[in-house]
């Protein structure tokens, strides 16, 4: 017996003829996106116009120095942003501006045997303590995972059932 996977466009509900024709779109930011990035699938013809509709934008963070406040992220058209530079052209300003180094990833070891981190995907072995926390607090763990934009744990999924020790029928 074999398996057959049928791909259906998330946009139109149409069956995509071949897995090779599936286009995957990752939505990184959208006003209605509440739990982090999501992946959608579509036919190539359904997304042809995306490049044509794309805007030249500038994404900036405004650090206004208010104590305890995180920077504000703003998206505006590149031409609106370019108009802010009145002394020299924006292209020149960007070439000569001070570079910002990305924040270094913390080398701190994460303890997955805590409610704060239990159930997060990781490469290491799931300890019995982490598995117990996930089983005993599944709703709480899944809510936290969803809030962080991470996949949730499904006890019916054979991989999750094995990883976290859920009994399967």
mmCIF file of C-alpha atoms in Angstrom:
data_model
loop_
_atom_site.group_PDB
_atom_site.id
_atom_site.type_symbol
_atom_site.label_atom_id
_atom_site.label_comp_id
_atom_site.label_asym_id
_atom_site.label_seq_id
_atom_site.Cartn_x
_atom_site.Cartn_y
_atom_site.Cartn_z
ATOM 1 C CA UNK A 1 0.000 0.000 0.000
ATOM 2 C CA UNK A 2 1.279 3.469 -0.808
ATOM 3 C CA UNK A 3 0.555 6.951 0.351
ATOM 4 C CA UNK A 4 -0.517 9.841 -1.784
ATOM 5 C CA UNK A 5 -0.159 13.422 -0.686
ATOM 6 C CA UNK A 6 -2.545 15.929 -2.177
ATOM 7 C CA UNK A 7 -1.504 19.572 -2.033
ATOM 8 C CA UNK A 8 -4.280 22.130 -1.905
ATOM 9 C CA UNK A 9 -3.786 25.855 -2.382
ATOM 10 C CA UNK A 10 -4.410 27.781 0.819
ATOM 11 C CA UNK A 11 -5.500 30.752 -1.307
ATOM 12 C CA UNK A 12 -8.060 29.143 -3.630
ATOM 13 C CA UNK A 13 -8.676 25.635 -2.325
ATOM 14 C CA UNK A 14 -7.658 24.207 -5.725
ATOM 15 C CA UNK A 15 -5.718 20.953 -5.883
ATOM 16 C CA UNK A 16 -2.130 21.519 -7.018
ATOM 17 C CA UNK A 17 -1.335 18.899 -9.670
ATOM 18 C CA UNK A 18 2.224 18.137 -8.643
ATOM 19 C CA UNK A 19 4.275 18.598 -5.487
ATOM 20 C CA UNK A 20 6.933 20.209 -7.703
ATOM 21 C CA UNK A 21 4.459 22.978 -8.552
ATOM 22 C CA UNK A 22 3.686 23.928 -4.937
ATOM 23 C CA UNK A 23 4.887 27.399 -4.019
ATOM 24 C CA UNK A 24 5.462 27.970 -0.315
ATOM 25 C CA UNK A 25 4.958 31.462 1.079
ATOM 26 C CA UNK A 26 6.120 32.354 4.584
ATOM 27 C CA UNK A 27 4.152 35.269 6.015
ATOM 28 C CA UNK A 28 6.540 37.071 8.350
ATOM 29 C CA UNK A 29 4.440 40.061 9.257
ATOM 30 C CA UNK A 30 0.786 40.964 8.723
ATOM 31 C CA UNK A 31 -1.717 42.940 10.825
ATOM 32 C CA UNK A 32 -3.819 39.780 11.363
ATOM 33 C CA UNK A 33 -0.841 37.546 12.207
ATOM 34 C CA UNK A 34 -0.944 37.004 15.961
ATOM 35 C CA UNK A 35 1.331 34.058 16.757
ATOM 36 C CA UNK A 36 4.412 34.519 14.594
ATOM 37 C CA UNK A 37 5.252 33.504 11.035
ATOM 38 C CA UNK A 38 3.083 31.011 9.136
ATOM 39 C CA UNK A 39 3.548 29.004 5.934
ATOM 40 C CA UNK A 40 0.995 28.948 3.130
ATOM 41 C CA UNK A 41 0.961 26.896 -0.071
ATOM 42 C CA UNK A 42 -0.315 27.953 -3.481
ATOM 43 C CA UNK A 43 -0.175 27.289 -7.196
ATOM 44 C CA UNK A 44 2.516 29.233 -9.059
ATOM 45 C CA UNK A 45 -0.092 31.173 -11.065
ATOM 46 C CA UNK A 46 -1.719 32.420 -7.859
ATOM 47 C CA UNK A 47 1.428 34.205 -6.704
ATOM 48 C CA UNK A 48 2.759 35.529 -10.021
ATOM 49 C CA UNK A 49 1.495 39.005 -9.223
ATOM 50 C CA UNK A 50 3.280 39.211 -5.856
ATOM 51 C CA UNK A 51 6.522 40.495 -7.377
ATOM 52 C CA UNK A 52 4.615 43.043 -9.458
ATOM 53 C CA UNK A 53 2.711 44.261 -6.408
ATOM 54 C CA UNK A 54 5.800 44.418 -4.199
ATOM 55 C CA UNK A 55 6.627 47.788 -2.716
ATOM 56 C CA UNK A 56 10.050 49.272 -2.171
ATOM 57 C CA UNK A 57 9.967 49.801 1.568
ATOM 58 C CA UNK A 58 12.235 50.818 4.375
ATOM 59 C CA UNK A 59 11.883 49.025 7.679
ATOM 60 C CA UNK A 60 13.276 51.084 10.530
ATOM 61 C CA UNK A 61 13.429 50.901 14.296
ATOM 62 C CA UNK A 62 12.987 54.082 16.247
ATOM 63 C CA UNK A 63 14.926 54.150 19.508
ATOM 64 C CA UNK A 64 13.658 57.320 21.154
ATOM 65 C CA UNK A 65 15.525 56.854 24.435
ATOM 66 C CA UNK A 66 12.500 56.487 26.663
ATOM 67 C CA UNK A 67 13.525 54.329 29.633
ATOM 68 C CA UNK A 68 12.032 50.842 29.616
ATOM 69 C CA UNK A 69 10.434 51.182 26.188
ATOM 70 C CA UNK A 70 11.312 48.879 23.335
ATOM 71 C CA UNK A 71 12.113 50.417 19.961
ATOM 72 C CA UNK A 72 9.206 50.933 17.577
ATOM 73 C CA UNK A 73 9.418 49.179 14.212
ATOM 74 C CA UNK A 74 8.003 51.187 11.316
ATOM 75 C CA UNK A 75 7.534 50.219 7.674
ATOM 76 C CA UNK A 76 7.253 53.024 5.132
ATOM 77 C CA UNK A 77 7.806 53.390 1.430
ATOM 78 C CA UNK A 78 11.417 53.850 0.447
ATOM 79 C CA UNK A 79 10.584 57.144 -1.235
ATOM 80 C CA UNK A 80 8.984 58.487 1.966
ATOM 81 C CA UNK A 81 12.067 57.461 3.920
ATOM 82 C CA UNK A 82 14.423 58.881 1.268
ATOM 83 C CA UNK A 83 12.644 62.246 1.523
ATOM 84 C CA UNK A 84 13.814 62.552 5.144
ATOM 85 C CA UNK A 85 17.387 63.086 3.931
ATOM 86 C CA UNK A 86 17.609 66.746 2.949
ATOM 87 C CA UNK A 87 21.374 67.366 3.210
ATOM 88 C CA UNK A 88 22.701 64.440 1.137
ATOM 89 C CA UNK A 89 20.906 61.766 -0.899
ATOM 90 C CA UNK A 90 19.703 58.805 1.176
ATOM 91 C CA UNK A 91 21.775 56.333 -0.884
ATOM 92 C CA UNK A 92 24.958 58.202 0.047
ATOM 93 C CA UNK A 93 23.861 58.550 3.666
ATOM 94 C CA UNK A 94 23.247 54.798 3.933
ATOM 95 C CA UNK A 95 26.641 53.960 2.399
ATOM 96 C CA UNK A 96 28.530 56.126 4.895
ATOM 97 C CA UNK A 97 26.422 55.537 8.031
ATOM 98 C CA UNK A 98 27.762 53.638 11.047
ATOM 99 C CA UNK A 99 27.134 49.904 10.766
ATOM 100 C CA UNK A 100 25.047 48.200 13.435
ATOM 101 C CA UNK A 101 26.197 44.776 14.505
ATOM 102 C CA UNK A 102 23.455 42.227 15.129
ATOM 103 C CA UNK A 103 23.031 41.248 18.742
ATOM 104 C CA UNK A 104 25.015 38.140 19.596
ATOM 105 C CA UNK A 105 23.074 35.022 20.295
ATOM 106 C CA UNK A 106 23.206 34.088 23.915
ATOM 107 C CA UNK A 107 25.353 31.072 24.693
ATOM 108 C CA UNK A 108 23.180 30.487 27.739
ATOM 109 C CA UNK A 109 22.010 26.914 28.034
ATOM 110 C CA UNK A 110 18.216 26.541 27.975
ATOM 111 C CA UNK A 111 16.611 24.274 30.561
ATOM 112 C CA UNK A 112 13.771 22.540 28.723
ATOM 113 C CA UNK A 113 12.697 20.864 31.977
ATOM 114 C CA UNK A 114 10.958 24.089 33.043
ATOM 115 C CA UNK A 115 7.464 25.293 32.166
ATOM 116 C CA UNK A 116 9.054 28.323 30.503
ATOM 117 C CA UNK A 117 10.786 26.168 27.844
ATOM 118 C CA UNK A 118 9.200 22.691 27.929
ATOM 119 C CA UNK A 119 7.943 21.574 24.525
ATOM 120 C CA UNK A 120 10.046 23.958 22.449
ATOM 121 C CA UNK A 121 11.674 22.206 19.505
ATOM 122 C CA UNK A 122 15.304 21.312 20.187
ATOM 123 C CA UNK A 123 17.874 18.855 18.911
ATOM 124 C CA UNK A 124 18.681 17.239 22.221
ATOM 125 C CA UNK A 125 17.036 14.325 23.942
ATOM 126 C CA UNK A 126 13.758 15.054 25.740
ATOM 127 C CA UNK A 127 14.291 14.327 29.411
ATOM 128 C CA UNK A 128 11.634 12.542 31.432
ATOM 129 C CA UNK A 129 11.111 15.788 33.397
ATOM 130 C CA UNK A 130 10.410 17.780 30.201
ATOM 131 C CA UNK A 131 8.098 15.056 28.875
ATOM 132 C CA UNK A 132 6.193 14.975 32.188
ATOM 133 C CA UNK A 133 5.799 18.761 32.187
ATOM 134 C CA UNK A 134 4.459 18.666 28.624
ATOM 135 C CA UNK A 135 2.005 15.852 29.420
ATOM 136 C CA UNK A 136 0.836 17.391 32.720
ATOM 137 C CA UNK A 137 0.530 20.962 31.399
ATOM 138 C CA UNK A 138 -0.244 20.413 27.703
ATOM 139 C CA UNK A 139 -2.801 23.240 27.373
ATOM 140 C CA UNK A 140 -0.500 25.731 29.089
ATOM 141 C CA UNK A 141 2.527 24.602 27.061
ATOM 142 C CA UNK A 142 0.599 24.777 23.761
ATOM 143 C CA UNK A 143 -0.742 28.256 24.574
ATOM 144 C CA UNK A 144 2.805 29.482 25.272
ATOM 145 C CA UNK A 145 4.108 27.843 22.089
ATOM 146 C CA UNK A 146 1.317 29.434 20.016
ATOM 147 C CA UNK A 147 1.956 32.837 21.600
ATOM 148 C CA UNK A 148 5.638 32.495 20.636
ATOM 149 C CA UNK A 149 4.779 31.423 17.073
ATOM 150 C CA UNK A 150 6.130 27.897 17.570
ATOM 151 C CA UNK A 151 4.418 24.695 16.461
ATOM 152 C CA UNK A 152 2.117 23.203 19.091
ATOM 153 C CA UNK A 153 2.297 19.671 20.464
ATOM 154 C CA UNK A 154 -0.296 17.205 19.214
ATOM 155 C CA UNK A 155 -0.536 14.004 21.305
ATOM 156 C CA UNK A 156 -2.124 12.271 18.277
ATOM 157 C CA UNK A 157 0.969 12.972 16.171
ATOM 158 C CA UNK A 158 3.101 9.799 16.364
ATOM 159 C CA UNK A 159 6.350 11.797 16.500
ATOM 160 C CA UNK A 160 5.085 13.992 19.358
ATOM 161 C CA UNK A 161 3.555 10.981 21.135
ATOM 162 C CA UNK A 162 6.897 9.179 21.084
ATOM 163 C CA UNK A 163 8.941 12.260 21.986
ATOM 164 C CA UNK A 164 6.827 13.280 24.977
ATOM 165 C CA UNK A 165 5.546 9.864 26.104
ATOM 166 C CA UNK A 166 1.850 10.178 25.243
ATOM 167 C CA UNK A 167 0.021 6.874 25.214
ATOM 168 C CA UNK A 168 -1.245 5.964 21.767
ATOM 169 C CA UNK A 169 -4.201 3.736 21.043
#
